[in-house]
């Protein structure tokens, strides 16, 4: 979700700004080591006495993790090719642009047909029934699966797409902003949000499975595909793992606590080795309204998750989203959902063993002994980085592997000041996770993952978004988008800047290059922002051009050659002089920390879902919420259906901007970015 302006609480103008505010608030308790503690344990008194090094310079220069990862970098440098494309200008535009020599073609847009019987898109006469057959709103994660039996697995596949949330002010004519007083106003009106508009919103959430094929160089959606599927906020799903059937998961509509309708705010995700799509529920708090009854047992749990967020008025029309009518429904959201994309009749499964929080993504890698290891960031200011290791091993037999995510160990990261780190297991009965602290079973631990992690002393991070392992080096990259609320006394080695507006990227290396190991070393790859402004404290390699730096890293992708690509969320002309986009990032050798602009979004959009085909010759990207206003400009020119910041991609006067998926290919063929 968009990194927009940051009012304290309510009165926000659209869903992305409401998300931003929630992420901004931060609900994890203070108590992390102070910068003074960090310095005291990490550095010699003599260095301190010199008193000239900035926090970042110290962090970057010293420590065993830095040394260890630099040694590893030196070993792999020769094997990692660098980027050969000609860099794009960062000048903001109202349309998408890719580096010279590449094409970026629209593959599918909001409202295009997914199911064969979908009606033509007409945004002025939209309905829930139509939307349930059409491509949803705000495409986020993209997962590419080769179609079984494809003659070329990189030219014929399924694309699984998350539809994270809706921008009612850009989707619906005459609705405008959902607050009465502009971004800093206080009255939330939901004026004009009828049951039918709510139904459209609910059907525009969830996900899509589309079949895609590259013929004569161009990618097309296969019409009438037998794989085509829309998943919405009403699709029946199964609850599995430790929380399944627990009384806290039971509702009037589901007294067994094992069946839930829909998935919400699905942000990033992952692909398992057994060919399933993991779709992650992120800001689920925003969908709930009403108040819990006085003294309700879920009060502490819900407060830690920001429930009710009241960003949408679904609870006015659908009882289960109103806490007064259904107090347990909110425990049934905030999970990782596993979906079999090859069977449109399959029932998605909410895998509760992976914990309940604001999951950004769930990228994984097979560990040394064959267990599957998933990494997931909890995207809120001061929240945590998690890892899940399956109990069983990946066998390669799909039928045997399909429920691997129901048993395993969830852990949370602690980044020590000496450049080492520990995975702290979230296991009922161990350490503080006992009845004395209100945990009576592993179900309680996973339902209240955040509170359990608080008690273990996890490191409070600057909004962890994507966390992905590079199979070529076993280094794990953590995108930390920003945290402008971090105070100087809250700085720590892994989050080294107060008022961190531009974010940074942490690089972790598991001990023995074993992703299931209990410990790791870590380093900071780059602190983001404008390197020409000394007070920003950015640390891009000096080879980075004025177009090449960025702020707010969010999603990432690692290509077939083990190179890192960064997608951003929150660059605006007023903030960084650029739109969001994709930057290629060198990670090894002398060029380490050099970034280069490859693709830029149209005005108002964030870049989501970067995904390569296996051959590295196609790069799919998702353009989310094009047409939003620059938040620093929002009071003067609110972006609405009638007055968006751009009408990309159609540029038709009667058509609003449309979130869309693009396929990027190289003219004349070849790998992206080589
Ligand atoms: Fe949905 Fe954390 O971005
Ligand atoms: Ca984001
Ligand atoms: Ca997003
Ligand atoms: Ca994101």
Short mmCIF file of C-alpha atoms in Angstrom, two decimals, residues 107-385:
data_model
loop_
_atom_site.label_atom_id
_atom_site.label_comp_id
_atom_site.label_asym_id
_atom_site.label_seq_id
_atom_site.Cartn_x
_atom_site.Cartn_y
_atom_site.Cartn_z
CA UNK A 107 -1.34 -7.21 -20.37
CA UNK A 108 -4.52 -6.72 -18.34
CA UNK A 109 -6.30 -3.80 -16.67
CA UNK A 110 -8.86 -3.35 -13.93
CA UNK A 111 -12.22 -4.38 -15.43
CA UNK A 112 -10.85 -6.55 -18.24
CA UNK A 113 -12.40 -10.00 -18.57
CA UNK A 114 -11.01 -12.81 -16.42
CA UNK A 115 -13.91 -15.25 -16.71
CA UNK A 116 -15.30 -16.04 -20.15
CA UNK A 117 -18.73 -14.60 -19.34
CA UNK A 118 -17.46 -11.27 -18.02
CA UNK A 119 -19.36 -8.27 -19.41
CA UNK A 120 -17.50 -5.38 -21.05
CA UNK A 121 -16.10 -2.92 -18.50
CA UNK A 122 -18.24 0.15 -18.00
CA UNK A 123 -17.07 2.11 -14.98
CA UNK A 124 -20.19 4.28 -14.98
CA UNK A 125 -22.48 1.25 -14.77
CA UNK A 126 -20.39 -1.16 -12.77
CA UNK A 127 -21.94 -3.91 -10.63
CA UNK A 128 -20.72 -6.45 -8.12
CA UNK A 129 -21.74 -9.26 -10.46
CA UNK A 130 -19.68 -7.80 -13.31
CA UNK A 131 -16.70 -7.09 -11.07
CA UNK A 132 -16.71 -10.69 -9.82
CA UNK A 133 -15.89 -11.79 -13.38
CA UNK A 134 -13.50 -9.01 -14.26
CA UNK A 135 -9.93 -8.25 -13.22
CA UNK A 136 -9.98 -6.67 -9.76
CA UNK A 137 -8.55 -3.41 -8.48
CA UNK A 138 -5.04 -2.53 -7.27
CA UNK A 139 -3.05 -5.44 -8.60
CA UNK A 140 -0.17 -6.21 -6.25
CA UNK A 141 1.71 -9.53 -6.10
CA UNK A 142 2.36 -11.40 -9.37
CA UNK A 143 3.31 -15.08 -9.40
CA UNK A 144 4.19 -16.79 -12.69
CA UNK A 145 3.67 -20.55 -13.02
CA UNK A 146 4.57 -22.34 -16.27
CA UNK A 147 1.57 -24.25 -17.62
CA UNK A 148 2.10 -28.00 -17.41
CA UNK A 149 3.18 -29.31 -20.79
CA UNK A 150 4.04 -25.88 -22.19
CA UNK A 151 6.42 -26.17 -25.13
CA UNK A 152 8.32 -23.21 -23.66
CA UNK A 153 7.71 -22.73 -19.92
CA UNK A 154 8.73 -19.08 -20.16
CA UNK A 155 6.19 -18.30 -22.86
CA UNK A 156 3.06 -19.96 -21.56
CA UNK A 157 1.96 -19.79 -17.96
CA UNK A 158 -0.48 -18.77 -15.32
CA UNK A 159 -0.20 -15.40 -13.69
CA UNK A 160 -1.58 -15.21 -10.16
CA UNK A 161 -2.42 -11.66 -9.14
CA UNK A 162 -3.37 -10.19 -5.77
CA UNK A 163 -5.97 -7.41 -5.69
CA UNK A 164 -4.96 -5.63 -2.54
CA UNK A 165 -7.52 -2.90 -1.93
CA UNK A 166 -9.84 -0.35 -3.54
CA UNK A 167 -9.67 3.41 -4.07
CA UNK A 168 -13.35 4.31 -4.07
CA UNK A 169 -12.64 7.94 -4.99
CA UNK A 170 -10.91 6.86 -8.22
CA UNK A 171 -13.25 3.95 -9.00
CA UNK A 172 -16.69 5.46 -8.61
CA UNK A 173 -18.12 8.54 -10.33
CA UNK A 174 -19.36 11.25 -7.98
CA UNK A 175 -18.03 9.64 -4.81
CA UNK A 176 -14.98 11.76 -4.20
CA UNK A 177 -13.00 11.46 -1.05
CA UNK A 178 -14.41 9.56 1.85
CA UNK A 179 -13.75 12.25 4.36
CA UNK A 180 -15.48 15.61 4.55
CA UNK A 181 -12.49 17.80 5.21
CA UNK A 182 -9.63 16.74 3.01
CA UNK A 183 -6.63 14.72 4.12
CA UNK A 184 -6.49 16.33 7.55
CA UNK A 185 -10.23 16.54 8.03
CA UNK A 186 -11.85 14.55 10.77
CA UNK A 187 -15.33 13.62 9.64
CA UNK A 188 -15.54 10.30 7.80
CA UNK A 189 -18.71 10.48 5.81
CA UNK A 190 -18.74 7.44 3.55
CA UNK A 191 -21.25 9.59 1.72
CA UNK A 192 -22.84 7.75 -1.15
CA UNK A 193 -21.20 4.39 -0.38
CA UNK A 194 -24.23 2.26 -1.12
CA UNK A 195 -24.58 -1.50 -0.65
CA UNK A 196 -24.00 -1.94 -4.38
CA UNK A 197 -20.76 0.05 -4.29
CA UNK A 198 -19.64 -2.00 -1.29
CA UNK A 199 -20.43 -5.15 -3.27
CA UNK A 200 -18.25 -3.88 -6.12
CA UNK A 201 -15.45 -3.18 -3.67
CA UNK A 202 -15.72 -6.65 -2.18
CA UNK A 203 -15.60 -8.24 -5.62
CA UNK A 204 -12.65 -6.04 -6.65
CA UNK A 205 -10.57 -7.47 -3.77
CA UNK A 206 -8.94 -10.90 -3.62
CA UNK A 207 -7.07 -12.27 -6.59
CA UNK A 208 -7.14 -13.38 -10.21
CA UNK A 209 -5.66 -16.34 -12.02
CA UNK A 210 -5.13 -15.69 -15.72
CA UNK A 211 -3.52 -17.83 -18.41
CA UNK A 212 -0.95 -15.89 -20.42
CA UNK A 213 0.96 -16.73 -23.56
CA UNK A 214 3.71 -15.07 -25.56
CA UNK A 215 3.22 -15.39 -29.29
CA UNK A 216 5.06 -13.43 -31.97
CA UNK A 217 6.90 -11.67 -29.17
CA UNK A 218 3.81 -10.29 -27.43
CA UNK A 219 2.08 -11.51 -24.29
CA UNK A 220 -1.68 -12.02 -24.37
CA UNK A 221 -4.28 -13.22 -21.89
CA UNK A 222 -5.77 -16.53 -23.10
CA UNK A 223 -9.51 -15.88 -23.36
CA UNK A 224 -11.81 -18.55 -21.93
CA UNK A 225 -8.97 -20.35 -20.14
CA UNK A 226 -9.96 -23.34 -18.04
CA UNK A 227 -7.63 -22.05 -15.32
CA UNK A 228 -9.22 -18.60 -15.12
CA UNK A 229 -10.41 -17.72 -11.65
CA UNK A 230 -11.55 -14.77 -9.60
CA UNK A 231 -11.13 -14.92 -5.85
CA UNK A 232 -13.01 -12.23 -3.92
CA UNK A 233 -13.89 -11.14 -0.39
CA UNK A 234 -16.62 -13.79 -0.49
CA UNK A 235 -14.75 -16.85 -1.80
CA UNK A 236 -15.09 -19.79 0.61
CA UNK A 237 -11.78 -20.70 2.25
CA UNK A 238 -10.63 -23.31 4.72
CA UNK A 239 -8.80 -22.49 7.94
CA UNK A 240 -6.00 -24.97 8.64
CA UNK A 241 -3.16 -25.34 11.14
CA UNK A 242 -3.00 -24.64 14.87
CA UNK A 243 -5.81 -22.05 15.01
CA UNK A 244 -8.33 -24.07 12.95
CA UNK A 245 -11.44 -24.76 14.97
CA UNK A 246 -10.27 -22.80 18.00
CA UNK A 247 -13.09 -21.00 19.86
CA UNK A 248 -11.49 -17.63 19.01
CA UNK A 249 -11.97 -18.48 15.31
CA UNK A 250 -15.66 -19.40 15.61
CA UNK A 251 -18.46 -17.13 14.43
CA UNK A 252 -22.24 -17.32 14.14
CA UNK A 253 -21.90 -18.23 10.47
CA UNK A 254 -19.11 -20.73 11.14
CA UNK A 255 -19.58 -22.38 14.54
CA UNK A 256 -16.79 -24.84 13.73
CA UNK A 257 -14.19 -22.11 13.15
CA UNK A 258 -12.88 -23.77 10.00
CA UNK A 259 -14.47 -21.94 7.08
CA UNK A 260 -14.15 -18.25 6.24
CA UNK A 261 -15.36 -16.15 3.35
CA UNK A 262 -12.72 -14.26 1.44
CA UNK A 263 -9.27 -12.84 1.80
CA UNK A 264 -8.53 -9.15 2.36
CA UNK A 265 -5.80 -6.68 1.52
CA UNK A 266 -3.62 -9.28 -0.17
CA UNK A 267 -0.34 -7.56 -0.72
CA UNK A 268 2.70 -9.58 -1.78
CA UNK A 269 3.04 -13.35 -1.76
CA UNK A 270 5.12 -16.27 -2.91
CA UNK A 271 5.31 -19.49 -4.90
CA UNK A 272 5.95 -22.85 -3.24
CA UNK A 273 8.12 -25.61 -4.76
CA UNK A 274 4.97 -27.74 -5.01
CA UNK A 275 3.33 -25.22 -7.29
CA UNK A 276 0.96 -23.23 -5.12
CA UNK A 277 0.40 -19.52 -4.76
CA UNK A 278 0.82 -17.87 -1.37
CA UNK A 279 -1.21 -14.69 -1.01
CA UNK A 280 -0.64 -12.56 2.07
CA UNK A 281 -3.28 -10.63 3.99
CA UNK A 282 -1.80 -7.31 5.09
CA UNK A 283 -3.84 -4.35 6.41
CA UNK A 284 -6.91 -6.35 7.41
CA UNK A 285 -7.75 -4.01 10.27
CA UNK A 286 -9.17 -1.42 7.88
CA UNK A 287 -12.21 -3.52 6.99
CA UNK A 288 -13.72 -3.68 10.46
CA UNK A 289 -16.06 -1.21 12.12
CA UNK A 290 -18.02 -1.10 15.34
CA UNK A 291 -16.77 -1.48 18.89
CA UNK A 292 -16.10 -4.59 20.88
CA UNK A 293 -18.36 -5.00 23.90
CA UNK A 294 -16.84 -3.53 27.07
CA UNK A 295 -14.17 -5.79 28.57
CA UNK A 296 -14.17 -8.16 25.59
CA UNK A 297 -11.44 -10.82 25.65
CA UNK A 298 -10.08 -9.76 22.23
CA UNK A 299 -9.52 -6.12 23.19
CA UNK A 300 -5.73 -6.35 23.64
CA UNK A 301 -5.33 -8.55 20.58
CA UNK A 302 -7.32 -6.18 18.39
CA UNK A 303 -5.60 -3.08 19.68
CA UNK A 304 -2.21 -4.54 18.70
CA UNK A 305 -3.56 -5.09 15.16
CA UNK A 306 -5.26 -1.69 14.88
CA UNK A 307 -8.74 -3.25 14.74
CA UNK A 308 -11.18 -1.69 13.96
CA UNK A 309 -9.49 0.50 11.36
CA UNK A 310 -12.76 1.84 9.87
CA UNK A 311 -11.28 2.55 6.44
CA UNK A 312 -14.24 0.97 4.68
CA UNK A 313 -17.91 1.00 5.63
CA UNK A 314 -18.50 -2.65 4.77
CA UNK A 315 -19.66 -3.22 8.36
CA UNK A 316 -22.68 -0.98 7.69
CA UNK A 317 -23.93 -3.47 5.13
CA UNK A 318 -22.28 -6.80 5.92
CA UNK A 319 -22.68 -7.86 9.54
CA UNK A 320 -19.48 -9.87 9.85
CA UNK A 321 -17.35 -6.75 9.39
CA UNK A 322 -19.04 -5.07 12.35
CA UNK A 323 -17.38 -6.08 15.63
CA UNK A 324 -20.58 -5.45 17.56
CA UNK A 325 -22.35 -8.08 15.48
CA UNK A 326 -19.49 -10.53 15.03
CA UNK A 327 -16.59 -9.99 17.44
CA UNK A 328 -14.47 -12.96 16.26
CA UNK A 329 -14.49 -12.37 12.48
CA UNK A 330 -11.36 -10.21 12.62
CA UNK A 331 -9.33 -13.15 13.98
CA UNK A 332 -9.98 -14.91 10.68
CA UNK A 333 -7.98 -12.37 8.66
CA UNK A 334 -4.29 -11.54 8.69
CA UNK A 335 -3.05 -14.91 7.46
CA UNK A 336 -1.13 -16.37 4.55
CA UNK A 337 -3.51 -18.00 2.07
CA UNK A 338 -2.36 -20.96 -0.03
CA UNK A 339 -4.10 -21.42 -3.38
CA UNK A 340 -3.73 -24.10 -6.05
CA UNK A 341 -3.75 -22.06 -9.26
CA UNK A 342 -4.12 -25.12 -11.47
CA UNK A 343 -7.54 -26.04 -10.08
CA UNK A 344 -10.09 -23.21 -10.15
CA UNK A 345 -12.43 -25.28 -7.96
CA UNK A 346 -9.83 -25.80 -5.23
CA UNK A 347 -10.55 -24.32 -1.81
CA UNK A 348 -7.96 -21.75 -0.70
CA UNK A 349 -6.44 -22.48 2.71
CA UNK A 350 -5.53 -19.99 5.39
CA UNK A 351 -2.36 -21.52 6.86
CA UNK A 352 -2.44 -20.37 10.46
CA UNK A 353 0.90 -21.95 11.42
CA UNK A 354 2.54 -18.99 9.63
CA UNK A 355 1.08 -16.52 12.13
CA UNK A 356 -1.36 -13.64 12.02
CA UNK A 357 -0.03 -10.17 11.38
CA UNK A 358 0.14 -7.67 8.52
CA UNK A 359 1.95 -10.04 6.18
CA UNK A 360 3.67 -8.26 3.33
CA UNK A 361 4.86 -11.36 1.49
CA UNK A 362 5.91 -14.99 1.84
CA UNK A 363 8.93 -15.65 -0.35
CA UNK A 364 10.62 -18.96 0.34
CA UNK A 365 13.59 -21.16 -0.33
CA UNK A 366 14.31 -24.84 0.26
CA UNK A 367 16.77 -25.22 3.14
CA UNK A 368 19.82 -27.45 3.19
CA UNK A 369 18.01 -30.45 4.65
CA UNK A 370 14.95 -30.08 2.41
CA UNK A 371 12.67 -28.24 4.82
CA UNK A 372 10.92 -25.24 3.28
CA UNK A 373 11.75 -21.83 4.70
CA UNK A 374 9.46 -18.82 4.27
CA UNK A 375 10.31 -15.24 5.11
CA UNK A 376 7.63 -12.64 5.86
CA UNK A 377 7.72 -8.99 6.89
CA UNK A 378 5.04 -7.43 9.10
CA UNK A 379 4.50 -4.07 7.43
CA UNK A 380 3.92 -1.60 10.19
CA UNK A 381 6.25 0.84 11.84
CA UNK A 382 8.24 -0.92 14.55
CA UNK A 383 7.03 -4.37 13.57
CA UNK A 384 9.03 -7.46 12.87
CA UNK A 385 10.67 -9.83 10.39
#
